[in-house]
Amino acid sequence: MPLLKQELGTVHINNEVVSLIAGSAAMECYGLVGMASRKQFKDGIAELLGRENLSRGVEVRQENDQMHIDLYIIVSYGTKISEVAHNIQSKVKYVLNDVVGIQVDFVHIFVQGVRVSR
């Protein structure tokens, strides 16, 4: 659980909140169709999550005093996957580090599928 130490005390932020912020930041990136469920596949196809379930496509882990964010995504057909992934990494890290104030060390992207966007 991330901590923000301030002069008046400490703010504890639940991992669920961090995953929601990370998922919302990722959804603003071009080329992303949506978040995918980390565990559930139906007939070999990743389940596309709605906005209300964004955090199910994000995993927040602490390893050796470092914060790791794992994002499970579905990208749009015809986009350069490496560029979409890099943009998502940059956006999520910026939002969590500079806007919220949570130090994120790594943002890992797992592409679960490619879909034709509507």
PDB file of C-alpha atoms in Angstrom:
ATOM      1  CA  MET A   1       0.000   0.000   0.000  1.00  0.00           C
ATOM      2  CA  PRO A   2       1.571   3.311  -1.087  1.00  0.00           C
ATOM      3  CA  LEU A   3       2.213   5.993   1.522  1.00  0.00           C
ATOM      4  CA  LEU A   4       2.397   9.735   1.037  1.00  0.00           C
ATOM      5  CA  LYS A   5       4.256  11.331   3.946  1.00  0.00           C
ATOM      6  CA  GLN A   6       3.349  14.953   4.570  1.00  0.00           C
ATOM      7  CA  GLU A   7       4.071  17.404   7.378  1.00  0.00           C
ATOM      8  CA  LEU A   8       0.638  16.847   8.954  1.00  0.00           C
ATOM      9  CA  GLY A   9       0.698  13.055   8.733  1.00  0.00           C
ATOM     10  CA  THR A  10       0.665  10.103   6.398  1.00  0.00           C
ATOM     11  CA  VAL A  11      -1.829   9.302   3.640  1.00  0.00           C
ATOM     12  CA  HIS A  12      -2.377   5.590   2.951  1.00  0.00           C
ATOM     13  CA  ILE A  13      -3.610   4.794  -0.558  1.00  0.00           C
ATOM     14  CA  ASN A  14      -5.246   1.440  -1.210  1.00  0.00           C
ATOM     15  CA  ASN A  15      -3.863  -0.612  -4.120  1.00  0.00           C
ATOM     16  CA  GLU A  16      -7.384  -0.693  -5.595  1.00  0.00           C
ATOM     17  CA  VAL A  17      -7.302   3.105  -5.882  1.00  0.00           C
ATOM     18  CA  VAL A  18      -3.866   2.993  -7.531  1.00  0.00           C
ATOM     19  CA  SER A  19      -5.098   0.402 -10.035  1.00  0.00           C
ATOM     20  CA  LEU A  20      -8.170   2.522 -10.868  1.00  0.00           C
ATOM     21  CA  ILE A  21      -6.022   5.615 -11.469  1.00  0.00           C
ATOM     22  CA  ALA A  22      -3.572   3.617 -13.603  1.00  0.00           C
ATOM     23  CA  GLY A  23      -6.402   2.068 -15.637  1.00  0.00           C
ATOM     24  CA  SER A  24      -8.071   5.442 -16.193  1.00  0.00           C
ATOM     25  CA  ALA A  25      -4.776   7.005 -17.303  1.00  0.00           C
ATOM     26  CA  ALA A  26      -4.161   4.144 -19.728  1.00  0.00           C
ATOM     27  CA  MET A  27      -7.643   4.495 -21.248  1.00  0.00           C
ATOM     28  CA  GLU A  28      -6.752   8.028 -22.392  1.00  0.00           C
ATOM     29  CA  CYS A  29      -4.026   6.677 -24.700  1.00  0.00           C
ATOM     30  CA  TYR A  30      -4.530   6.311 -28.440  1.00  0.00           C
ATOM     31  CA  GLY A  31      -4.591   2.744 -29.753  1.00  0.00           C
ATOM     32  CA  LEU A  32      -5.996   1.165 -26.620  1.00  0.00           C
ATOM     33  CA  VAL A  33      -9.342  -0.577 -27.102  1.00  0.00           C
ATOM     34  CA  GLY A  34      -9.642  -1.401 -23.412  1.00  0.00           C
ATOM     35  CA  MET A  35      -8.367  -3.303 -20.427  1.00  0.00           C
ATOM     36  CA  ALA A  36      -8.422  -7.087 -20.409  1.00  0.00           C
ATOM     37  CA  SER A  37      -9.160  -9.418 -17.554  1.00  0.00           C
ATOM     38  CA  ARG A  38      -5.849 -10.721 -16.165  1.00  0.00           C
ATOM     39  CA  LYS A  39      -7.048 -14.272 -15.687  1.00  0.00           C
ATOM     40  CA  GLN A  40     -10.181 -15.035 -17.650  1.00  0.00           C
ATOM     41  CA  PHE A  41     -10.001 -16.194 -21.263  1.00  0.00           C
ATOM     42  CA  LYS A  42     -13.073 -17.396 -23.148  1.00  0.00           C
ATOM     43  CA  ASP A  43     -12.245 -19.657 -26.078  1.00  0.00           C
ATOM     44  CA  GLY A  44      -8.739 -18.191 -26.204  1.00  0.00           C
ATOM     45  CA  ILE A  45     -10.070 -14.617 -26.462  1.00  0.00           C
ATOM     46  CA  ALA A  46      -9.390 -12.024 -23.767  1.00  0.00           C
ATOM     47  CA  GLU A  47     -12.434 -10.549 -22.050  1.00  0.00           C
ATOM     48  CA  LEU A  48     -12.738  -6.799 -22.700  1.00  0.00           C
ATOM     49  CA  LEU A  49     -13.547  -4.991 -19.460  1.00  0.00           C
ATOM     50  CA  GLY A  50     -15.925  -2.064 -19.170  1.00  0.00           C
ATOM     51  CA  ARG A  51     -14.993   1.244 -17.516  1.00  0.00           C
ATOM     52  CA  GLU A  52     -16.527   0.108 -14.210  1.00  0.00           C
ATOM     53  CA  ASN A  53     -14.106  -2.865 -14.042  1.00  0.00           C
ATOM     54  CA  LEU A  54     -10.852  -1.162 -15.071  1.00  0.00           C
ATOM     55  CA  SER A  55      -9.015  -2.242 -11.939  1.00  0.00           C
ATOM     56  CA  ARG A  56      -9.485  -5.923 -12.866  1.00  0.00           C
ATOM     57  CA  GLY A  57      -7.047  -5.334 -15.723  1.00  0.00           C
ATOM     58  CA  VAL A  58      -4.395  -3.804 -13.464  1.00  0.00           C
ATOM     59  CA  GLU A  59      -2.215  -5.438 -10.840  1.00  0.00           C
ATOM     60  CA  VAL A  60      -0.239  -3.432  -8.273  1.00  0.00           C
ATOM     61  CA  ARG A  61       2.755  -5.191  -6.695  1.00  0.00           C
ATOM     62  CA  GLN A  62       5.447  -4.213  -4.201  1.00  0.00           C
ATOM     63  CA  GLU A  63       8.813  -5.911  -4.775  1.00  0.00           C
ATOM     64  CA  ASN A  64      11.901  -4.955  -2.750  1.00  0.00           C
ATOM     65  CA  ASP A  65      10.523  -1.481  -1.905  1.00  0.00           C
ATOM     66  CA  GLN A  66       9.670  -0.870  -5.559  1.00  0.00           C
ATOM     67  CA  MET A  67       6.190  -0.462  -6.994  1.00  0.00           C
ATOM     68  CA  HIS A  68       5.320  -2.467 -10.100  1.00  0.00           C
ATOM     69  CA  ILE A  69       2.156  -1.830 -12.113  1.00  0.00           C
ATOM     70  CA  ASP A  70       1.036  -4.602 -14.492  1.00  0.00           C
ATOM     71  CA  LEU A  71      -1.486  -3.562 -17.156  1.00  0.00           C
ATOM     72  CA  TYR A  72      -3.351  -6.173 -19.210  1.00  0.00           C
ATOM     73  CA  ILE A  73      -4.578  -4.494 -22.368  1.00  0.00           C
ATOM     74  CA  ILE A  74      -6.273  -5.012 -25.721  1.00  0.00           C
ATOM     75  CA  VAL A  75      -4.931  -2.829 -28.527  1.00  0.00           C
ATOM     76  CA  SER A  76      -6.572  -1.561 -31.676  1.00  0.00           C
ATOM     77  CA  TYR A  77      -5.867  -3.372 -34.938  1.00  0.00           C
ATOM     78  CA  GLY A  78      -3.565  -1.402 -37.230  1.00  0.00           C
ATOM     79  CA  THR A  79      -1.668   0.421 -34.493  1.00  0.00           C
ATOM     80  CA  LYS A  80       1.998  -0.122 -33.700  1.00  0.00           C
ATOM     81  CA  ILE A  81       1.835  -2.219 -30.534  1.00  0.00           C
ATOM     82  CA  SER A  82       5.240  -1.130 -29.219  1.00  0.00           C
ATOM     83  CA  GLU A  83       4.295   2.546 -29.586  1.00  0.00           C
ATOM     84  CA  VAL A  84       0.928   2.072 -27.879  1.00  0.00           C
ATOM     85  CA  ALA A  85       2.618   0.206 -25.013  1.00  0.00           C
ATOM     86  CA  HIS A  86       5.289   2.900 -24.622  1.00  0.00           C
ATOM     87  CA  ASN A  87       2.670   5.675 -24.580  1.00  0.00           C
ATOM     88  CA  ILE A  88       0.670   3.835 -21.911  1.00  0.00           C
ATOM     89  CA  GLN A  89       3.781   3.288 -19.795  1.00  0.00           C
ATOM     90  CA  SER A  90       4.693   6.977 -20.006  1.00  0.00           C
ATOM     91  CA  LYS A  91       1.165   8.200 -19.270  1.00  0.00           C
ATOM     92  CA  VAL A  92       0.587   5.881 -16.294  1.00  0.00           C
ATOM     93  CA  LYS A  93       3.981   6.642 -14.779  1.00  0.00           C
ATOM     94  CA  TYR A  94       3.483  10.398 -15.257  1.00  0.00           C
ATOM     95  CA  VAL A  95       0.001  10.407 -13.705  1.00  0.00           C
ATOM     96  CA  LEU A  96       0.981   8.317 -10.696  1.00  0.00           C
ATOM     97  CA  ASN A  97       4.393   9.958 -10.093  1.00  0.00           C
ATOM     98  CA  ASP A  98       3.795  13.611 -10.903  1.00  0.00           C
ATOM     99  CA  VAL A  99       0.047  14.127 -10.499  1.00  0.00           C
ATOM    100  CA  VAL A 100      -0.768  11.802  -7.570  1.00  0.00           C
ATOM    101  CA  GLY A 101       2.688  11.708  -5.963  1.00  0.00           C
ATOM    102  CA  ILE A 102       3.123   7.916  -5.810  1.00  0.00           C
ATOM    103  CA  GLN A 103       6.581   6.693  -6.820  1.00  0.00           C
ATOM    104  CA  VAL A 104       6.154   4.008  -9.499  1.00  0.00           C
ATOM    105  CA  ASP A 105       9.303   2.180 -10.543  1.00  0.00           C
ATOM    106  CA  PHE A 106       8.026  -0.094 -13.323  1.00  0.00           C
ATOM    107  CA  VAL A 107       4.964  -0.216 -15.590  1.00  0.00           C
ATOM    108  CA  HIS A 108       4.685  -3.603 -17.310  1.00  0.00           C
ATOM    109  CA  ILE A 109       2.365  -4.033 -20.309  1.00  0.00           C
ATOM    110  CA  PHE A 110       0.796  -7.392 -21.210  1.00  0.00           C
ATOM    111  CA  VAL A 111      -0.999  -7.292 -24.561  1.00  0.00           C
ATOM    112  CA  GLN A 112      -3.826  -9.821 -24.268  1.00  0.00           C
ATOM    113  CA  GLY A 113      -5.386  -9.244 -27.672  1.00  0.00           C
ATOM    114  CA  VAL A 114      -5.917  -7.118 -30.753  1.00  0.00           C
ATOM    115  CA  ARG A 115      -9.387  -5.922 -31.760  1.00  0.00           C
ATOM    116  CA  VAL A 116     -10.924  -3.873 -34.510  1.00  0.00           C
ATOM    117  CA  SER A 117     -12.032  -0.715 -32.709  1.00  0.00           C
ATOM    118  CA  ARG A 118     -15.503   0.631 -33.350  1.00  0.00           C
TER     119      ARG A 118
END
